XYZ file of C-alpha atoms in Angstrom:
549
model
C -4.546 27.279 -23.409
C -4.567 25.046 -20.545
C -6.408 26.995 -17.866
C -9.873 25.865 -18.753
C -8.724 22.279 -18.415
C -7.014 23.016 -15.026
C -9.703 24.853 -13.382
C -12.871 23.103 -14.622
C -12.253 20.383 -11.820
C -15.509 20.777 -9.830
C -17.713 20.970 -12.910
C -16.489 17.962 -14.609
C -15.539 15.597 -11.533
C -18.292 16.017 -8.904
C -16.930 14.926 -5.572
C -19.080 11.884 -4.562
C -18.395 9.613 -1.676
C -20.672 6.761 -0.986
C -20.339 4.479 2.192
C -22.187 1.469 1.178
C -23.076 -1.269 3.728
C -23.868 -4.882 3.186
C -27.535 -4.708 1.775
C -27.970 -5.593 -1.738
C -29.964 -2.776 -2.749
C -27.707 0.270 -3.197
C -28.114 2.843 -0.383
C -29.369 6.538 -0.832
C -26.097 8.383 -0.497
C -25.574 12.009 -0.069
C -24.425 13.270 -3.546
C -23.289 16.620 -4.423
C -24.600 16.308 -8.070
C -26.140 18.913 -10.326
C -29.860 18.818 -9.747
C -30.455 18.129 -13.440
C -28.497 14.769 -13.455
C -31.040 11.850 -13.585
C -30.925 9.316 -10.861
C -29.958 6.701 -13.377
C -26.981 8.405 -14.425
C -25.964 9.900 -11.048
C -22.996 7.408 -10.694
C -22.203 6.720 -14.278
C -18.836 7.147 -16.122
C -19.918 9.367 -19.171
C -16.558 8.985 -20.652
C -16.127 9.400 -24.534
C -13.181 6.780 -24.479
C -15.374 4.038 -22.774
C -15.521 0.702 -24.726
C -12.387 1.752 -26.868
C -10.069 2.198 -24.016
C -9.248 -0.935 -21.925
C -8.991 1.079 -18.607
C -12.573 0.934 -17.635
C -14.897 -1.870 -18.109
C -18.336 -0.714 -16.323
C -20.040 2.369 -17.170
C -22.948 2.257 -14.868
C -23.153 2.270 -10.950
C -19.444 3.266 -10.188
C -20.435 3.651 -6.497
C -21.019 0.002 -6.246
C -19.562 -2.675 -8.569
C -21.296 -5.879 -8.822
C -18.232 -7.659 -6.991
C -19.293 -5.859 -3.617
C -22.458 -7.965 -3.284
C -20.349 -11.088 -4.116
C -17.933 -10.022 -1.265
C -20.615 -9.231 1.139
C -22.186 -12.890 0.636
C -18.874 -14.395 0.958
C -17.887 -12.649 4.253
C -21.101 -13.477 5.780
C -20.719 -17.144 5.121
C -17.596 -16.797 7.049
C -19.189 -14.980 10.033
C -18.746 -11.436 9.262
C -22.150 -9.576 9.188
C -20.955 -6.019 9.229
C -18.942 -5.759 5.998
C -18.507 -2.401 4.859
C -17.639 -0.794 1.368
C -16.188 2.702 1.063
C -16.780 4.110 -2.525
C -14.592 7.302 -2.199
C -14.005 9.473 -5.094
C -15.637 8.248 -8.348
C -13.886 10.591 -11.036
C -10.586 12.350 -11.002
C -9.379 9.679 -8.604
C -6.241 8.447 -10.577
C -3.121 10.142 -9.432
C -0.663 7.771 -11.120
C -0.849 6.693 -14.800
C 1.514 4.734 -17.158
C 0.563 5.634 -20.758
C 1.964 4.434 -24.053
C 3.193 6.948 -26.659
C 2.484 5.788 -30.220
C 1.467 7.239 -33.623
C 3.474 10.205 -35.337
C 4.845 13.447 -34.010
C 2.220 15.366 -35.584
C -0.643 12.959 -34.271
C 0.793 11.452 -31.221
C -1.387 8.906 -29.410
C -1.025 8.867 -25.777
C -3.065 6.284 -23.743
C -3.647 2.706 -23.088
C -3.685 -0.376 -25.462
C -7.134 -1.481 -26.795
C -8.186 -4.626 -25.166
C -6.227 -7.604 -26.501
C -4.102 -5.629 -28.943
C -1.024 -3.386 -29.056
C -3.019 -0.549 -30.689
C -2.826 2.488 -28.556
C -6.114 4.514 -27.791
C -5.797 8.258 -27.257
C -7.378 9.199 -24.074
C -7.197 12.862 -23.775
C -10.546 13.232 -21.829
C -10.188 10.408 -19.403
C -12.598 10.741 -16.539
C -10.476 8.451 -14.263
C -7.403 10.798 -14.438
C -6.800 13.426 -12.128
C -7.559 16.510 -14.426
C -3.933 17.792 -14.257
C -2.784 14.541 -15.691
C -4.911 15.236 -18.570
C -3.595 18.635 -18.818
C 0.110 17.603 -18.676
C -0.712 15.209 -21.411
C -1.790 17.889 -23.617
C 1.231 19.670 -23.001
C 3.363 16.855 -23.700
C 1.533 16.338 -26.854
C 2.250 20.111 -27.789
C 5.899 19.593 -27.181
C 6.120 16.344 -29.239
C 4.964 18.115 -32.113
C 6.887 21.238 -31.714
C 10.230 19.381 -31.510
C 9.534 16.528 -33.916
C 9.938 13.962 -31.112
C 9.054 10.476 -32.756
C 6.639 8.190 -30.717
C 7.893 4.554 -30.456
C 7.363 2.136 -33.189
C 7.183 -1.398 -31.550
C 7.411 -3.317 -34.766
C 10.707 -1.422 -35.873
C 12.025 -0.729 -32.478
C 12.713 2.916 -33.487
C 11.478 6.330 -32.309
C 12.350 8.471 -29.487
C 9.561 8.318 -26.630
C 8.271 4.902 -25.636
C 6.023 5.706 -22.584
C 5.365 8.342 -19.964
C 4.263 8.086 -16.400
C 2.256 10.808 -14.893
C 2.252 10.973 -10.896
C 0.211 13.801 -9.073
C 1.213 14.871 -5.590
C -1.603 16.529 -3.805
C 0.396 17.508 -0.726
C 1.162 20.956 -0.890
C 1.333 22.647 2.556
C 1.457 26.005 1.073
C -2.103 25.715 0.001
C -5.227 25.208 2.339
C -6.110 21.528 2.659
C -9.477 21.753 0.566
C -7.419 23.222 -2.320
C -4.494 20.697 -2.436
C -6.167 17.887 -4.387
C -7.580 20.259 -7.038
C -4.079 21.954 -7.500
C -1.729 18.910 -7.480
C 1.340 19.048 -9.410
C 2.433 16.432 -12.056
C 5.799 14.539 -11.833
C 6.493 13.557 -15.560
C 8.602 10.427 -16.206
C 9.658 10.188 -20.013
C 10.668 6.699 -20.952
C 13.293 7.484 -23.799
C 14.178 5.054 -26.358
C 17.964 5.071 -25.751
C 20.876 3.686 -23.468
C 21.587 7.011 -21.610
C 21.444 10.826 -21.790
C 24.371 10.985 -24.357
C 22.670 8.960 -27.180
C 22.003 10.524 -30.634
C 18.466 11.804 -29.701
C 19.574 13.448 -26.312
C 18.870 17.063 -27.795
C 15.349 16.142 -28.282
C 14.863 14.812 -24.613
C 16.708 18.101 -23.392
C 14.380 20.338 -25.706
C 11.075 18.560 -24.669
C 11.770 18.532 -20.913
C 12.825 22.244 -21.052
C 9.664 23.063 -22.929
C 7.543 21.179 -20.280
C 9.163 23.159 -17.516
C 8.902 26.430 -19.323
C 5.238 26.112 -20.047
C 4.117 24.440 -16.726
C 6.899 25.279 -14.118
C 6.739 27.653 -11.249
C 7.059 30.722 -13.533
C 3.617 29.884 -15.262
C 0.102 31.595 -14.365
C -0.609 27.914 -13.130
C 2.198 25.729 -11.665
C 1.323 22.373 -13.257
C 4.687 20.360 -13.526
C 6.401 19.203 -10.384
C 9.455 17.831 -11.980
C 10.594 16.025 -15.065
C 12.763 12.663 -15.058
C 14.148 10.501 -17.729
C 14.142 6.718 -17.821
C 16.308 5.014 -20.597
C 15.000 1.886 -22.058
C 15.822 -0.036 -25.062
C 14.626 -3.272 -24.226
C 12.421 -5.423 -26.908
C 10.214 -6.822 -24.210
C 7.089 -5.376 -22.774
C 8.819 -3.981 -19.537
C 8.301 -0.223 -19.195
C 11.021 1.029 -17.504
C 14.719 0.311 -17.792
C 17.116 0.443 -14.979
C 18.690 3.957 -15.557
C 16.953 7.070 -14.341
C 18.006 10.654 -14.383
C 16.370 13.722 -12.830
C 16.248 16.679 -15.335
C 14.278 19.504 -13.899
C 12.052 20.595 -10.949
C 11.812 19.221 -7.433
C 13.735 15.943 -6.810
C 11.811 14.570 -3.836
C 7.929 13.764 -4.563
C 5.917 13.818 -1.434
C 2.390 12.654 -0.456
C 0.571 12.644 2.653
C -1.352 9.372 3.320
C -2.126 7.591 6.892
C -0.932 10.545 8.871
C 2.606 10.691 7.541
C 4.576 12.287 4.639
C 5.984 9.632 2.225
C 8.639 10.011 -0.275
C 8.258 8.241 -3.443
C 10.937 7.988 -6.456
C 9.561 7.487 -9.872
C 10.704 3.912 -9.902
C 8.826 3.319 -6.498
C 5.348 1.608 -6.402
C 2.738 4.132 -5.463
C -1.235 3.557 -5.127
C -2.985 5.213 -8.164
C -6.063 6.025 -5.995
C -4.334 8.114 -3.173
C -7.490 9.110 -1.307
C -8.910 5.580 -1.128
C -5.572 4.294 0.320
C -5.525 6.997 2.787
C -9.149 5.804 3.904
C -7.792 2.226 4.117
C -4.865 3.269 6.254
C -6.918 5.110 8.797
C -9.318 1.988 9.027
C -6.337 -0.261 9.522
C -5.030 1.798 12.627
C -8.002 0.638 14.599
C -7.155 -3.096 14.338
C -3.556 -2.745 15.456
C -3.397 -2.548 19.441
C -0.901 -0.064 20.943
C 2.553 -1.342 21.854
C 2.252 -4.011 19.241
C 5.361 -5.521 17.527
C 4.416 -5.562 13.723
C 5.696 -7.226 10.790
C 4.942 -5.445 7.482
C 5.463 -7.918 4.668
C 5.512 -6.966 0.834
C 6.058 -3.587 2.356
C 7.528 -1.650 -0.503
C 8.682 1.772 0.821
C 7.200 0.806 4.289
C 4.138 3.103 4.124
C 1.858 0.891 6.098
C 4.397 -0.012 8.667
C 5.460 3.755 9.218
C 1.800 4.892 9.383
C 1.217 2.257 12.045
C 4.299 3.387 14.033
C 3.194 7.212 13.929
C -0.311 6.326 14.886
C 0.790 4.555 18.040
C 2.389 7.959 19.308
C -0.615 10.101 18.564
C -3.399 7.914 20.264
C -3.569 8.280 24.107
C -5.887 5.226 24.355
C -3.111 2.932 23.024
C -0.488 3.854 25.587
C 0.777 0.739 27.426
C 0.731 1.089 31.300
C 2.467 -1.192 33.639
C 2.068 -0.886 37.528
C 5.183 -0.795 39.599
C 4.311 -4.037 41.190
C 4.666 -5.732 37.984
C 7.870 -4.183 36.999
C 9.881 -7.311 38.800
C 8.457 -9.758 36.523
C 9.638 -7.860 33.591
C 13.169 -7.582 35.124
C 13.086 -3.814 35.436
C 14.589 -2.178 38.322
C 13.287 1.006 39.717
C 15.821 3.202 41.302
C 14.123 5.283 44.106
C 14.254 5.307 47.909
C 10.792 6.808 48.270
C 7.834 4.895 49.250
C 5.988 3.962 46.015
C 2.121 4.134 45.663
C 1.271 0.525 44.497
C -1.281 2.253 42.047
C 1.565 4.268 40.305
C 1.780 3.732 36.485
C 4.979 3.746 34.604
C 4.639 4.377 30.889
C 6.563 1.728 28.592
C 6.337 1.341 24.917
C 7.933 -1.755 23.436
C 6.252 -1.323 20.035
C 8.208 -2.139 16.934
C 7.775 -2.335 13.353
C 9.743 -4.575 10.866
C 9.296 -3.702 6.977
C 10.334 -6.373 4.671
C 10.696 -5.867 0.983
C 12.132 -7.600 -1.844
C 12.777 -4.595 -4.178
C 15.922 -2.835 -2.861
C 15.227 0.222 -4.801
C 12.363 1.066 -2.086
C 15.129 1.587 0.546
C 15.911 5.201 -0.633
C 12.333 6.165 -0.333
C 11.984 4.459 3.060
C 15.279 6.498 4.405
C 13.833 9.804 3.047
C 10.346 9.182 4.795
C 11.766 8.425 8.054
C 13.515 11.776 8.105
C 10.045 13.328 8.580
C 8.774 11.203 11.206
C 8.506 12.726 14.881
C 11.687 12.993 16.667
C 9.912 11.821 19.830
C 8.535 8.623 18.089
C 9.138 5.853 20.771
C 9.012 3.019 18.564
C 11.838 0.709 16.830
C 11.439 0.941 13.192
C 13.479 -1.251 10.659
C 13.399 -1.963 6.957
C 14.854 -5.242 5.431
C 15.750 -6.028 1.893
C 14.517 -9.628 1.704
C 11.841 -11.846 -0.006
C 9.724 -12.911 2.949
C 7.984 -15.413 0.692
C 10.969 -17.571 -0.488
C 11.457 -20.937 1.344
C 15.357 -20.403 1.259
C 14.920 -17.209 3.310
C 12.654 -19.089 5.804
C 9.419 -16.734 6.038
C 9.079 -17.874 9.662
C 12.062 -15.932 10.827
C 10.307 -12.545 9.945
C 7.193 -13.099 12.013
C 8.859 -14.622 15.134
C 8.570 -12.056 18.021
C 5.505 -10.072 16.417
C 2.088 -9.759 17.702
C 0.615 -8.473 14.243
C 1.598 -9.491 10.657
C 0.340 -7.193 7.906
C 0.588 -8.609 4.394
C -0.107 -6.728 1.126
C 0.809 -8.891 -1.533
C 0.535 -8.424 -5.394
C -2.584 -9.399 -7.384
C -1.486 -13.157 -7.424
C -2.051 -13.445 -3.544
C 0.238 -14.877 -0.891
C 3.108 -16.889 -1.885
C 2.539 -20.758 -1.175
C 5.527 -20.878 1.367
C 4.331 -17.823 3.399
C 0.800 -19.135 3.463
C 1.985 -22.563 4.709
C 3.815 -20.945 7.553
C 0.839 -18.615 8.561
C -1.394 -21.794 8.453
C 1.109 -23.879 10.716
C 1.420 -21.081 13.355
C -0.194 -23.173 16.246
C 1.909 -26.127 15.740
C 5.073 -24.182 15.382
C 4.206 -22.320 18.588
C 3.662 -25.630 20.321
C 7.158 -26.831 19.203
C 8.730 -23.635 20.104
C 7.298 -23.739 23.665
C 8.448 -27.194 24.261
C 12.050 -26.372 23.337
C 12.056 -22.957 24.846
C 14.102 -23.998 27.892
C 16.863 -25.518 25.770
C 16.919 -22.496 23.526
C 17.408 -20.092 26.229
C 20.175 -22.183 27.884
C 22.147 -22.746 24.470
C 21.875 -19.178 22.702
C 23.847 -19.489 19.586
C 25.155 -16.769 17.275
C 23.182 -15.829 14.272
C 24.693 -17.551 11.167
C 21.698 -17.887 8.864
C 22.839 -16.047 5.558
C 19.330 -14.682 4.578
C 19.108 -13.118 8.045
C 22.647 -11.666 7.985
C 22.200 -10.349 4.288
C 18.928 -8.659 5.324
C 20.641 -7.093 8.437
C 23.648 -5.610 6.319
C 21.022 -3.960 4.014
C 18.512 -2.907 6.772
C 17.677 0.522 7.801
C 16.640 1.410 11.521
C 14.778 4.545 12.778
C 12.964 5.522 15.770
C 14.072 4.163 19.188
C 17.339 2.361 18.722
C 16.627 0.243 21.867
C 14.670 -2.556 19.986
C 12.478 -4.884 22.188
C 13.987 -8.064 23.571
C 13.700 -10.627 21.085
C 11.221 -13.388 22.001
C 9.752 -16.487 20.348
C 6.041 -15.158 20.501
C 4.016 -15.652 17.226
C 1.219 -13.347 15.880
C -2.092 -13.418 17.319
C -3.377 -11.134 14.670
C -3.028 -11.106 10.707
C -4.203 -8.167 8.515
C -4.519 -9.101 4.905
C -4.792 -6.135 2.266
C -5.633 -7.450 -1.135
C -5.855 -6.126 -4.569
C -6.801 -9.386 -6.178
C -10.273 -10.683 -5.119
C -10.038 -14.065 -6.624
C -6.771 -14.843 -5.099
C -7.835 -13.507 -1.840
C -10.818 -15.900 -1.531
C -8.461 -18.784 -2.107
C -6.148 -17.690 0.387
C -8.880 -16.787 2.910
C -10.594 -20.282 2.669
C -7.190 -21.858 3.002
C -6.277 -19.850 6.329
C -9.579 -20.540 7.843
C -9.623 -24.374 6.704
C -6.213 -24.576 8.534
C -8.238 -23.882 11.793
C -5.226 -21.616 12.805
C -7.344 -18.349 12.105
C -10.658 -17.194 12.227
C -12.321 -14.043 10.420
C -13.102 -11.060 12.685
C -13.632 -8.011 10.318
C -13.748 -7.172 6.478
C -13.880 -3.958 4.819
C -13.947 -3.041 1.100
C -12.635 -0.011 -0.847
C -13.367 1.169 -4.346
C -9.676 1.712 -5.381
C -10.764 1.589 -9.292
C -14.111 3.001 -10.113
C -15.252 1.992 -13.478
C -14.107 -1.745 -13.156
C -15.476 -4.686 -11.297
C -12.776 -4.832 -8.710
C -12.335 -4.390 -4.890
C -9.619 -3.783 -2.364
C -10.165 -5.783 0.787
C -8.986 -5.036 4.171
C -9.512 -8.327 6.171
C -8.672 -8.860 9.755
C -7.783 -12.326 11.082
C -7.281 -13.520 14.858
C -5.910 -16.585 16.246
C -8.388 -19.443 16.632
C -8.762 -20.228 20.388
C -8.670 -23.953 20.691
C -10.521 -25.355 23.892
C -8.403 -27.666 25.781
C -10.172 -31.171 26.461
C -10.995 -31.825 30.074
C -9.018 -34.691 31.449
C -11.041 -37.659 32.526
C -11.712 -38.276 36.129
C -10.952 -41.596 36.221
C -14.317 -42.981 37.211
C -16.602 -44.758 34.939
C -20.302 -45.271 35.101
C -21.997 -48.583 34.687
C -25.578 -48.255 35.131
C -26.293 -46.734 38.328
C -23.108 -47.992 39.940
C -19.580 -46.123 39.872
C -16.678 -48.400 39.111
C -13.101 -46.876 39.534
C -11.117 -47.465 36.511
C -8.079 -49.565 36.864
C-alpha cells in the first residue's frame, strides 16, 4: 500500500541546488530536472494544496524568493558587496512537521489551518514534506479509521487525538550516505487528549501506536517508523504540547548529523525543519570563528551550534594555536627541561572554550546525550548553562565577558532589548573595565550573584575540564543567525548605529522554500576607533610659530 509513496522520492522531488549570488537576475543553475519541464516551471511548487493550505505562500521561483533581492540591497548599503544565497533542496525538504488532527475517524483531516481560520486543510500530498512524512501520515490515517480514534473537536474540547508531530531522522550509518536522506525514519509523536496514559481512552492510544509499529516498524518490507511517543495535553489554549511525555515504542534516542556532529533531539526539543539547509549554514559558520576562540552561544537550545564549533576546532589543522617557547614566560607557563631549547620550537596550546546558554531546561538532556558522542580527544572546555541571557535581572554581560566570539540565534522576534543594549555598549564597558582592572585583580571576591550561582548548579561540562583562566576580555566578533528578516534589519541597523560594530560578511539560506522568507548568517566585527593625535603644543599664526602658553 505504501511502497509507491516511499520509493517515488526521486521522481516527485527532484534534487535541485541553486547557489545564488547578488545579481538581481536569477542565475543559470545546474538543475537535475526532467528534460520536458518548461523553464518557467523549473522551480515551481506544483502542489495540489497550494492556496488552500497556509504553509506555502509562493508558487513560483522557489529557488529565489523576492526577499533575496531586498536582502542583497540592504547588505550592499552597509558595505557587504559579496552577499550570497544558498537555495539548497526545494522539494521534500521539511523533516519536522506539527500537524493538527480534526474531522472524523472515517475522514480524518491531518494538516495545517487554513489562513486566518481554525479549519484544518488535509495535505496528504504536501510537496514540502519529506516523502516519508506523507507516508507516515497515510499510515496514521488508516490506524485512526481502524480503531475509531476520534479527532479533536476544538469547540467541545472532546476527542482523542489533537495533533501529531512527525520528525525524520536522516542519519542511518547502516546505509550509504546518498541513501540516508531518502530512507529517513519517522518519529511519530501523538498529542493525546488526556491527562496521562491511564485515562479512559488509553486503550485506543495503545492500539494505535502498536498498529503504527506493526505496519511500519523494523519487521516490515520498508522500515518507516523510527519510534512512537505520546504527549498528554488537555489545555484549552493553542499550545500544542503538554508537559507530560511517554515513550511507547521503537528507539528512544533520535539522532541527526549536522555540522560535523551527531545531535540528540527529544520530541520536546526544538529542531530545524530543514536539516540540510541548517547543515550548510553550520559549515559556513565554521570559517568565521578563529581557532582557539572562546565562544558564547546564546539562545543555544541543545547546544548544536556551540558543539559543532567546538568539534570543528579539533579537525582543522590551520586553526591550531602555536606559541613559541620564548613567549611562554609572558603567559606564566613553566617549561620543565634542562635541554637547550631551540628558540623556534613551537608548543601546541589550545585554550578554546564554548559556553552554551539556554532558557529551556528541557534542552539539557539532549545536550548531555550529544556530548557523549563527541571525540574523547577534544581539547576544548564546553559548558551548558540553564539561564536566560536576555533578562536584565540575570545581567547578560556576565555571559559574554571572557569571550572572543558571541553567536546569537534568537527567535523570530529578534534580540531582546537588554542583550542588544549590552552588545551596543561593549566599547564603553571595555573602557571602564580596563580602568578598574587593577583594583579588580587585587580585590578578587567570591562569586555571590544568584543568577550565576543558579546557572552553575544546573550547568553541564564536557571536554577539557581545565577551563581557560577567566579574564575580562569582551568579544571582538558577533555572529548573528536570524530567522526573522524584519527583526534582523532593525537589530542590524541599531548595532551599526551604535558605532560599536561594523558588518563584515552576510549569507542567506533558503530554509523555507515556497515562502518569502530568508535565514541570515551575518558576521559583525568590532569597529576600530582611531585615536586622536595629541596636539604638539605649537600654534601657527600666519608664517610665525608661537608656542602655546
